Tab-separated table of C-alpha atoms and ligand atoms in Angstrom:
chain	number	residue	atom	x	y	z
D	767	MET	CA	96.761	25.986	132.960
D	768	GLU	CA	95.568	29.500	132.388
D	769	GLU	CA	92.334	30.296	134.214
D	770	LYS	CA	89.468	31.460	132.022
D	771	PRO	CA	88.499	35.021	132.977
D	772	GLN	CA	85.381	34.827	135.163
D	773	GLN	CA	82.645	36.876	133.510
D	774	MET	CA	80.686	39.079	135.863
D	775	PRO	CA	76.940	38.603	135.558
D	776	PRO	CA	75.187	41.653	134.119
D	777	ALA	CA	74.135	44.321	136.624
D	778	TRP	CA	70.463	43.339	136.506
D	779	TYR	CA	71.060	39.652	137.188
D	780	GLU	CA	71.683	39.212	140.932
D	781	PRO	CA	69.237	41.900	142.111
D	782	GLY	CA	66.545	40.449	139.841
D	783	LEU	CA	67.244	36.858	140.815
D	784	ARG	CA	66.419	37.751	144.421
D	785	HIS	CA	62.904	38.730	143.336
D	786	ILE	CA	61.916	36.694	140.327
D	787	TRP	CA	59.933	33.444	140.746
D	788	LEU	CA	60.924	30.997	138.023
D	789	PRO	CA	58.853	28.274	136.336
D	790	TYR	CA	58.937	24.528	136.984
D	791	VAL	CA	61.943	24.548	139.291
D	792	GLN	CA	62.937	24.154	142.911
D	793	MET	CA	64.772	27.447	143.042
D	794	LYS	CA	66.753	26.505	146.132
D	795	ALA	CA	68.501	23.686	144.293
D	796	MET	CA	68.542	24.982	140.743
D	797	ARG	CA	71.515	25.817	138.583
D	798	GLU	CA	71.281	29.497	137.872
D	799	PRO	CA	69.668	30.414	134.559
D	800	LEU	CA	71.906	31.575	131.726
D	801	ALA	CA	71.865	35.326	131.170
D	802	VAL	CA	70.946	36.033	127.554
D	803	ALA	CA	72.138	39.166	125.799
D	804	ARG	CA	70.354	38.657	122.497
D	805	THR	CA	69.213	36.156	119.902
D	806	GLU	CA	70.439	35.815	116.344
D	807	GLY	CA	68.471	33.551	114.008
D	808	CYS	CA	68.667	30.136	115.666
D	809	ARG	CA	71.315	31.149	118.192
D	810	ILE	CA	71.129	32.390	121.742
D	811	VAL	CA	73.953	34.791	122.581
D	812	LEU	CA	74.796	34.768	126.274
D	813	ASN	CA	75.913	37.748	128.238
D	814	ASP	CA	79.375	36.284	128.656
D	815	GLY	CA	79.754	36.114	124.879
D	816	ARG	CA	79.093	32.385	124.416
D	817	GLU	CA	76.726	31.431	121.598
D	818	LEU	CA	74.397	28.459	121.912
D	819	ILE	CA	72.624	26.789	119.029
D	820	ASP	CA	69.024	26.575	120.096
D	821	GLY	CA	67.453	23.112	119.999
D	822	VAL	CA	64.197	24.062	121.683
D	823	ALA	CA	62.989	27.225	119.895
D	824	SER	CA	61.828	28.639	123.240
D	825	TRP	CA	59.249	26.063	124.201
D	826	TRP	CA	58.529	25.271	120.536
D	827	THR	CA	57.500	28.744	119.467
D	828	ALA	CA	60.225	30.359	117.350
D	829	CYS	CA	59.462	28.560	114.108
D	830	HIS	CA	61.106	31.195	111.860
D	831	GLY	CA	64.138	31.682	114.093
D	832	TYR	CA	64.274	34.576	116.537
D	833	ASN	CA	64.833	37.751	114.601
D	834	HIS	CA	62.968	37.464	111.358
D	835	PRO	CA	63.024	40.928	109.763
D	836	HIS	CA	59.520	40.527	108.313
D	837	ILE	CA	57.942	39.996	111.737
D	838	ARG	CA	60.043	42.741	113.282
D	839	ALA	CA	58.977	45.218	110.600
D	840	ALA	CA	55.308	44.304	111.056
D	841	VAL	CA	55.474	44.794	114.825
D	842	GLU	CA	57.404	48.064	114.497
D	843	ARG	CA	54.866	49.365	111.981
D	844	GLN	CA	51.999	48.364	114.259
D	845	ILE	CA	53.434	49.897	117.428
D	846	SER	CA	53.821	53.222	115.681
D	847	VAL	CA	50.137	53.151	114.703
D	848	MET	CA	48.385	51.462	117.630
D	849	PRO	CA	49.840	48.997	120.139
D	850	HIS	CA	46.569	47.808	121.586
D	851	VAL	CA	42.881	48.512	121.864
D	852	MET	CA	40.340	46.348	123.639
D	853	LEU	CA	38.161	44.096	121.499
D	854	GLY	CA	35.033	44.928	123.497
D	855	GLY	CA	33.220	47.497	121.368
D	856	LEU	CA	36.272	48.259	119.203
D	857	ALA	CA	37.599	46.555	116.101
D	858	HIS	CA	41.012	46.630	114.478
D	859	GLU	CA	42.497	45.447	111.239
D	860	GLN	CA	45.137	43.063	112.561
D	861	ALA	CA	42.773	40.919	114.654
D	862	TYR	CA	40.017	40.867	112.032
D	863	THR	CA	42.474	40.016	109.255
D	864	LEU	CA	44.080	37.295	111.356
D	865	ALA	CA	40.710	35.741	112.241
D	866	GLN	CA	39.830	35.561	108.589
D	867	ARG	CA	43.212	34.127	107.594
D	868	LEU	CA	43.123	31.457	110.304
D	869	ALA	CA	39.591	30.470	109.277
D	870	ALA	CA	40.781	30.117	105.683
D	871	LEU	CA	43.710	27.925	106.764
D	872	MET	CA	41.772	25.605	109.038
D	873	PRO	CA	40.086	22.532	107.632
D	874	GLY	CA	36.313	22.300	107.116
D	875	ASP	CA	34.082	24.913	108.678
D	876	LEU	CA	36.382	25.770	111.577
D	877	GLU	CA	35.661	29.429	111.025
D	878	ARG	CA	35.124	31.349	114.284
D	879	VAL	CA	38.229	32.561	116.066
D	880	PHE	CA	38.287	33.630	119.717
D	881	PHE	CA	41.584	35.271	120.703
D	882	SER	CA	43.299	35.044	124.066
D	883	ASP	CA	46.831	35.437	125.347
D	884	SER	CA	48.199	32.016	126.268
D	885	GLY	CA	47.758	28.381	125.381
D	886	SER	CA	46.261	27.489	128.747
D	887	VAL	CA	43.614	30.177	128.377
D	888	ALA	CA	42.816	28.997	124.853
D	889	VAL	CA	42.143	25.574	126.417
D	890	GLU	CA	39.967	27.134	129.144
D	891	VAL	CA	37.951	28.868	126.429
D	892	ALA	CA	37.590	25.634	124.455
D	893	MET	CA	36.293	23.882	127.571
D	894	LYS	CA	33.809	26.667	128.293
D	895	MET	CA	32.630	26.632	124.681
D	896	ALA	CA	32.097	22.875	124.851
D	897	VAL	CA	30.079	22.923	128.068
D	898	GLN	CA	28.002	25.940	127.069
D	899	TYR	CA	27.376	24.455	123.627
D	900	TRP	CA	25.232	21.882	125.392
D	901	VAL	CA	23.748	24.215	128.024
D	902	ASN	CA	22.597	26.617	125.295
D	903	GLN	CA	20.718	23.699	123.751
D	904	GLY	CA	19.021	22.849	127.053
D	905	VAL	CA	21.388	19.978	127.989
D	906	ARG	CA	22.690	20.635	131.493
D	907	THR	CA	24.172	17.235	132.262
D	908	ARG	CA	27.257	17.355	130.027
D	909	LYS	CA	29.794	19.135	132.190
D	910	THR	CA	32.724	16.728	132.095
D	911	LEU	CA	35.512	16.347	129.556
D	912	LEU	CA	37.169	13.180	128.345
D	913	ALA	CA	40.958	13.524	128.148
D	914	PHE	CA	43.842	11.091	127.771
D	915	ARG	CA	46.613	9.487	129.784
D	916	GLY	CA	49.903	11.209	129.053
D	917	GLY	CA	48.092	14.411	128.058
D	918	TYR	CA	49.053	17.968	128.931
D	919	HIS	CA	46.936	21.038	128.217
D	920	GLY	CA	48.324	23.810	130.404
D	921	ASP	CA	48.767	25.091	133.924
D	922	THR	CA	45.617	27.115	134.662
D	923	THR	CA	43.028	25.424	136.820
D	924	GLY	CA	40.673	24.223	134.112
D	925	ALA	CA	43.485	23.127	131.828
D	926	MET	CA	45.316	21.333	134.658
D	927	ALA	CA	42.180	19.325	135.315
D	928	VAL	CA	42.320	17.736	131.842
D	929	CYS	CA	46.027	16.899	132.160
D	930	ASP	CA	47.102	13.428	133.181
D	931	LEU	CA	47.591	14.130	136.876
D	932	ASP	CA	49.471	10.893	137.406
D	933	VAL	CA	52.305	11.597	134.987
D	934	GLY	CA	52.055	15.359	135.051
D	935	MET	CA	53.092	18.105	137.386
D	936	HIS	CA	49.749	18.733	139.020
D	937	ALA	CA	49.013	15.653	141.117
D	938	LEU	CA	49.092	17.637	144.360
D	939	PHE	CA	46.019	19.525	143.191
D	940	ARG	CA	43.915	16.370	143.124
D	941	GLY	CA	40.797	17.130	145.130
D	942	PHE	CA	40.999	20.836	144.306
D	943	LEU	CA	40.502	20.299	140.576
D	944	PRO	CA	37.243	19.199	138.976
D	945	GLU	CA	37.378	15.525	138.051
D	946	HIS	CA	37.251	14.720	134.377
D	947	VAL	CA	37.367	11.316	132.729
D	948	ILE	CA	40.882	10.226	131.765
D	949	ALA	CA	41.159	7.284	129.351
D	950	ASP	CA	43.759	5.556	127.205
D	951	LEU	CA	44.162	6.812	123.653
D	952	PRO	CA	42.473	4.442	121.198
D	953	VAL	CA	45.716	3.297	119.605
D	954	ASP	CA	44.419	-0.170	118.703
D	955	ASN	CA	41.187	-2.159	118.536
D	956	GLU	CA	41.364	-3.152	122.169
D	957	SER	CA	41.776	0.377	123.540
D	958	GLU	CA	39.162	1.621	121.094
D	959	ALA	CA	36.692	-0.974	122.397
D	960	ALA	CA	37.518	0.011	125.981
D	961	LEU	CA	36.851	3.648	125.165
D	962	SER	CA	33.540	2.751	123.548
D	963	ARG	CA	32.512	0.764	126.620
D	964	LEU	CA	33.400	3.689	128.859
D	965	LEU	CA	31.344	6.046	126.731
D	966	GLU	CA	28.373	3.702	126.600
D	967	GLU	CA	28.196	4.232	130.351
D	968	ARG	CA	29.229	7.859	130.687
D	969	ALA	CA	28.709	9.740	127.398
D	970	SER	CA	25.628	11.526	128.730
D	971	GLU	CA	27.792	13.439	131.240
D	972	ILE	CA	30.552	14.306	128.750
D	973	ALA	CA	30.621	17.529	126.728
D	974	ALA	CA	33.735	16.913	124.654
D	975	ILE	CA	36.849	14.858	124.034
D	976	ILE	CA	40.112	16.812	124.222
D	977	VAL	CA	43.348	15.501	122.735
D	978	GLU	CA	46.777	16.692	121.664
D	979	PRO	CA	46.716	15.356	118.112
D	980	LEU	CA	49.717	13.266	116.960
D	981	VAL	CA	52.063	14.324	119.780
D	982	GLN	CA	51.595	14.352	123.517
D	983	GLY	CA	54.246	16.995	124.086
D	984	ALA	CA	54.896	17.892	127.705
D	985	GLY	CA	53.730	14.384	128.665
D	986	GLY	CA	56.916	12.951	127.129
D	987	MET	CA	56.881	13.706	123.373
D	988	ARG	CA	54.856	10.581	122.720
D	989	PHE	CA	53.592	10.120	119.167
D	990	HIS	CA	50.506	8.372	117.870
D	991	ASP	CA	49.383	7.991	114.298
D	992	THR	CA	46.673	9.702	112.321
D	993	GLU	CA	44.429	6.635	112.609
D	994	VAL	CA	43.935	7.452	116.305
D	995	LEU	CA	42.473	10.815	115.337
D	996	ARG	CA	40.132	9.265	112.799
D	997	ARG	CA	38.982	6.819	115.478
D	998	LEU	CA	38.355	9.700	117.853
D	999	ARG	CA	36.297	11.546	115.240
D	1000	ALA	CA	34.189	8.413	114.677
D	1001	ILE	CA	33.735	7.850	118.409
D	1002	ALA	CA	32.831	11.499	119.015
D	1003	ASP	CA	30.237	11.294	116.234
D	1004	ARG	CA	28.817	8.022	117.510
D	1005	PHE	CA	28.363	9.339	121.046
D	1006	GLU	CA	27.500	12.887	119.915
D	1007	LEU	CA	30.428	14.510	121.686
D	1008	LEU	CA	32.390	17.541	120.588
D	1009	LEU	CA	36.000	16.871	119.618
D	1010	ILE	CA	38.694	19.363	120.658
D	1011	PHE	CA	42.181	19.236	119.135
D	1012	ASP	CA	44.753	21.039	121.243
D	1013	GLU	CA	47.172	22.048	118.485
D	1014	ILE	CA	49.118	24.455	120.657
D	1015	PHE	CA	52.275	22.423	120.070
D	1016	THR	CA	51.453	20.682	116.780
D	1017	GLY	CA	50.006	23.671	114.913
D	1018	PHE	CA	51.985	25.577	112.287
D	1019	ALA	CA	53.874	22.728	110.638
D	1020	ARG	CA	55.703	21.249	113.634
D	1021	THR	CA	54.637	17.718	112.632
D	1022	GLY	CA	55.003	18.349	108.891
D	1023	ALA	CA	51.472	19.412	107.934
D	1024	MET	CA	50.232	22.906	108.790
D	1025	PHE	CA	47.938	21.319	111.384
D	1026	ALA	CA	47.755	17.781	112.726
D	1027	SER	CA	44.050	17.756	111.835
D	1028	GLU	CA	45.024	18.272	108.201
D	1029	ALA	CA	47.495	15.373	108.341
D	1030	ALA	CA	44.733	13.132	109.676
D	1031	GLY	CA	42.015	14.401	107.328
D	1032	VAL	CA	39.867	15.024	110.402
D	1033	VAL	CA	37.846	18.134	111.176
D	1034	PRO	CA	37.594	18.590	114.942
D	1035	ASP	CA	34.864	20.820	116.393
D	1036	ILE	CA	37.204	23.133	118.283
D	1037	VAL	CA	40.952	23.752	117.862
D	1038	THR	CA	43.338	25.575	120.198
D	1039	LEU	CA	46.401	27.381	118.847
D	1040	SER	CA	49.233	29.376	120.396
D	1041	LYS	CA	53.063	29.008	120.613
D	1042	ALA	CA	54.149	29.384	116.948
D	1043	LEU	CA	51.087	31.498	116.090
D	1044	THR	CA	53.170	34.695	116.297
D	1045	GLY	CA	56.345	32.974	115.160
D	1046	GLY	CA	57.255	32.885	118.832
D	1047	THR	CA	57.534	36.647	119.196
D	1048	LEU	CA	54.534	37.783	121.253
D	1049	PRO	CA	51.959	36.022	123.413
D	1050	LEU	CA	48.778	35.168	121.537
D	1051	ALA	CA	46.399	32.233	121.417
D	1052	ALA	CA	43.248	31.334	119.554
D	1053	THR	CA	40.347	28.970	120.044
D	1054	VAL	CA	38.748	28.190	116.705
D	1055	ALA	CA	35.246	26.726	116.516
D	1056	ARG	CA	33.197	25.099	113.800
D	1057	ARG	CA	30.057	26.759	112.561
D	1058	LYS	CA	27.757	24.427	114.500
D	1059	VAL	CA	29.512	25.341	117.768
D	1060	PHE	CA	29.206	29.066	117.103
D	1061	ASP	CA	25.583	28.604	116.001
D	1062	ALA	CA	24.718	27.274	119.467
D	1063	PHE	CA	25.718	30.685	120.880
D	1064	TRP	CA	23.975	32.770	118.156
D	1065	SER	CA	20.658	33.537	119.768
D	1066	ASP	CA	18.084	36.110	120.825
D	1067	ASP	CA	18.898	35.152	124.407
D	1068	PRO	CA	21.751	37.246	125.897
D	1069	ALA	CA	22.501	34.390	128.309
D	1070	HIS	CA	23.656	32.327	125.334
D	1071	ALA	CA	26.698	34.588	124.777
D	1072	LEU	CA	30.197	33.352	125.581
D	1073	MET	CA	31.177	35.165	128.764
D	1074	HIS	CA	34.897	35.398	128.287
D	1075	GLY	CA	37.122	38.345	127.348
D	1076	PRO	CA	40.789	38.522	128.332
D	1077	THR	CA	41.920	42.159	128.590
D	1078	PHE	CA	44.630	41.705	125.992
D	1079	MET	CA	42.698	39.448	123.629
D	1080	GLY	CA	43.507	40.164	120.003
D	1081	ASN	CA	46.394	42.473	120.980
D	1082	ALA	CA	47.272	44.408	117.845
D	1083	LEU	CA	51.039	43.884	118.126
D	1084	ALA	CA	50.639	40.157	118.616
D	1085	CYS	CA	48.128	39.900	115.766
D	1086	ALA	CA	50.469	41.886	113.500
D	1087	ALA	CA	53.228	39.415	114.370
D	1088	ALA	CA	50.894	36.494	113.658
D	1089	ASN	CA	49.833	37.934	110.307
D	1090	ALA	CA	53.504	38.389	109.417
D	1091	SER	CA	54.219	34.830	110.543
D	1092	LEU	CA	51.478	33.529	108.243
D	1093	ASP	CA	53.024	35.559	105.392
D	1094	LEU	CA	56.257	33.670	106.008
D	1095	PHE	CA	54.515	30.323	105.749
D	1096	GLU	CA	53.253	31.511	102.355
D	1097	ARG	CA	56.520	33.036	101.127
D	1098	GLU	CA	59.273	30.891	102.537
D	1099	PRO	CA	59.766	27.138	102.107
D	1100	ARG	CA	58.755	26.081	105.622
D	1101	PHE	CA	57.256	22.726	104.663
D	1102	ALA	CA	60.340	21.727	102.667
D	1103	GLN	CA	62.497	22.846	105.597
D	1104	VAL	CA	60.522	20.690	108.031
D	1105	LYS	CA	60.943	17.735	105.679
D	1106	ASP	CA	64.705	18.269	105.517
D	1107	ILE	CA	64.939	18.716	109.282
D	1108	SER	CA	62.991	15.507	109.756
D	1109	ALA	CA	65.373	13.540	107.528
D	1110	ALA	CA	68.407	15.082	109.270
D	1111	LEU	CA	66.974	14.235	112.693
D	1112	VAL	CA	66.423	10.623	111.657
D	1113	ARG	CA	70.007	10.355	110.390
D	1114	GLY	CA	71.580	12.386	113.156
D	1115	LEU	CA	69.863	10.705	116.111
D	1116	GLU	CA	70.058	7.145	114.809
D	1117	PRO	CA	73.458	6.515	116.496
D	1118	CYS	CA	71.709	6.958	119.868
D	1119	ARG	CA	69.645	3.821	119.251
D	1120	GLY	CA	71.105	0.903	121.129
D	1121	LEU	CA	73.252	3.037	123.426
D	1122	PRO	CA	73.108	1.973	127.082
D	1123	GLY	CA	70.221	3.696	128.826
D	1124	VAL	CA	68.431	4.645	125.591
D	1125	LYS	CA	64.870	3.379	125.481
D	1126	ASP	CA	63.683	4.829	122.180
D	1127	VAL	CA	64.645	7.163	119.367
D	1128	ARG	CA	61.822	8.702	117.343
D	1129	VAL	CA	61.206	11.530	114.916
D	1130	LEU	CA	58.053	13.201	113.658
D	1131	GLY	CA	58.277	16.319	111.499
D	1132	ALA	CA	60.675	18.710	113.201
D	1133	ILE	CA	60.581	16.853	116.516
D	1134	GLY	CA	63.427	14.511	117.389
D	1135	VAL	CA	63.293	12.508	120.604
D	1136	VAL	CA	65.733	10.327	122.479
D	1137	GLU	CA	63.925	8.725	125.364
D	1138	LEU	CA	66.127	7.435	128.154
D	1139	GLU	CA	65.491	4.798	130.818
D	1140	ARG	CA	66.160	7.448	133.438
D	1141	ILE	CA	67.855	10.774	133.956
D	1142	ALA	CA	69.571	10.867	137.330
D	1143	ASP	CA	70.530	14.548	137.316
D	1144	LEU	CA	68.577	16.760	134.913
D	1145	GLY	CA	70.520	19.886	135.881
D	1146	LYS	CA	73.835	18.205	135.146
D	1147	LEU	CA	72.626	16.887	131.792
D	1148	ARG	CA	71.328	20.291	130.771
D	1149	ALA	CA	74.645	21.873	131.769
D	1150	ARG	CA	76.578	19.311	129.689
D	1151	PHE	CA	74.676	20.425	126.613
D	1152	VAL	CA	75.577	24.039	127.307
D	1153	GLU	CA	79.231	23.010	127.536
D	1154	GLU	CA	78.799	21.564	124.051
D	1155	GLY	CA	77.530	24.940	122.788
D	1156	VAL	CA	73.882	23.929	122.411
D	1157	PHE	CA	70.679	24.700	124.275
D	1158	ILE	CA	68.787	21.440	124.793
D	1159	ARG	CA	66.458	21.083	127.732
D	1160	PRO	CA	65.551	17.504	128.650
D	1161	PHE	CA	62.648	16.831	131.030
D	1162	GLY	CA	61.468	13.638	132.730
D	1163	THR	CA	63.239	10.940	130.728
D	1164	THR	CA	62.970	12.805	127.435
D	1165	VAL	CA	65.770	14.512	125.541
D	1166	TYR	CA	64.401	16.242	122.469
D	1167	LEU	CA	65.025	18.693	119.674
D	1168	THR	CA	62.370	21.045	118.312
D	1169	PRO	CA	64.509	23.483	116.346
D	1170	SER	CA	63.382	26.506	114.379
D	1171	PHE	CA	62.473	25.562	110.818
D	1172	THR	CA	65.062	28.036	109.509
D	1173	ILE	CA	67.966	26.289	111.210
D	1174	ALA	CA	71.004	25.800	108.946
D	1175	SER	CA	71.990	22.193	108.280
D	1176	GLU	CA	75.374	22.709	110.008
D	1177	GLU	CA	73.626	24.085	113.081
D	1178	LEU	CA	71.253	21.134	113.148
D	1179	ALA	CA	74.198	18.772	112.761
D	1180	ARG	CA	75.817	20.400	115.799
D	1181	LEU	CA	72.644	19.743	117.785
D	1182	THR	CA	72.388	16.076	116.813
D	1183	THR	CA	76.127	15.529	117.265
D	1184	ALA	CA	75.919	17.001	120.766
D	1185	MET	CA	72.930	14.757	121.527
D	1186	VAL	CA	74.794	11.626	120.453
D	1187	LYS	CA	77.974	12.642	122.264
D	1188	VAL	CA	76.350	13.576	125.565
D	1189	VAL	CA	73.906	10.654	125.609
D	1190	SER	CA	76.864	8.280	124.990
D	1191	GLU	CA	79.060	9.494	127.791
D	1192	ASP	CA	79.398	8.502	131.422
D	1193	GLY	CA	79.010	11.259	133.929
D	1194	ALA	CA	76.587	13.382	131.910
D	1195	GLY	CA	73.934	13.048	134.592
D	1196	ILE	CA	72.016	10.268	132.868
D	1197	SER	CA	72.716	7.298	135.124
G	556	PLP	C1	49.493	21.004	123.978
G	556	PLP	C2	49.608	22.174	124.893
G	556	PLP	N1	48.500	22.755	125.349
G	556	PLP	C3	48.547	23.834	126.151
G	556	PLP	C4	49.748	24.366	126.558
G	556	PLP	C5	49.786	25.554	127.482
G	556	PLP	O1	50.216	26.678	126.800
G	556	PLP	P1	50.772	27.944	127.617
G	556	PLP	O2	52.044	27.520	128.251
G	556	PLP	O3	50.957	28.996	126.569
G	556	PLP	O4	49.724	28.315	128.596
G	556	PLP	C6	50.928	23.767	126.115
G	556	PLP	C7	52.241	24.294	126.561
G	556	PLP	O5	53.254	23.651	126.490
G	556	PLP	C8	50.860	22.652	125.260
G	556	PLP	O6	51.962	22.037	124.813
């Protein structure tokens, strides 16, 4: 058999690999990352010429595909005028316009937007807002947050502390991190009663409840229904706690509605956004607060100000990209696309149900999940998908698809077909 010509890695690859520190991986044992030459719509073009259909949208960000001309034009226009100015003492059109547009999109009186540069920092800001909300009103005892089992909110210190340390990646930091209260989501009457009992004892030390609404993403793509969010709103009201929705994954139509809060008909007190905010093109995050939260900081006392200000907050390029991304939600049929993707995921993944080793198959919006009993060799499984011409990146026991909303139906079919094929076969690294 003729040998395939061995492609040389690009000149930057080996020298860079000796110096770069990569995320979430034991680098000594890892399979080497794939060198990417460029992206085209929903495809990743590798340096060796192979093209992969992207099932992940780069950690759930690239909702319009990778190279949308409208976002590119907006960023190019902005960089020729002004790439960045600090938000301390200076104002610029892109950030101010974006703040106003986000406020108009959010439910209820969620109307004050604090910009930062990553999801984890948006969570840090939300936590600081929640604690200081009480301090500014003379309540100094509420310095703990209530978070949920299976939850994930980021990798910075504050955000790690509200993750589920038992299922998450941060257990070794137990003892270093502040201890918050971790409870079960109130998915039924029994767990709701348990949560109420917990709060009867401890509400006076709690500033806020934080939850990933509808989907616990990095914790295993676990879904809950909108009723859970309505319960949480009622509980937060009863015990006078703030309610934070971390919509970093769910925001911008991933679950079908623009925001999970909208799907549930619930107005949380603080919302965090990032990922698809710029259509996945530039780093940007936002923490959006209701009027009553902002009002607790509006004061004649300078000590009541929010002492936070990331250097690159409200970066003009990122805000231009985000404004362009919002244009696309207005101009292009994103919600219809998510609906179609959802139906195709249900159809396409159904054959996985009942296969040996498959624990569950579930779909919500443009999220399709095949949960396995176990994955023996994650690296091998990931490599099998690449052999099939798709980029799918399972973690834990979860194999999932979160494609761009602009994905063509044939491309999506290739993703689901690859899922069914690889999950069915022996030797794919699953058992
Ligand atoms: C729900 C949620 N919150 C926070 C984060 C952290 O965001 P970032 O990785 O941008 O810091 C993530 C990232 O996956 C997330 O899914």
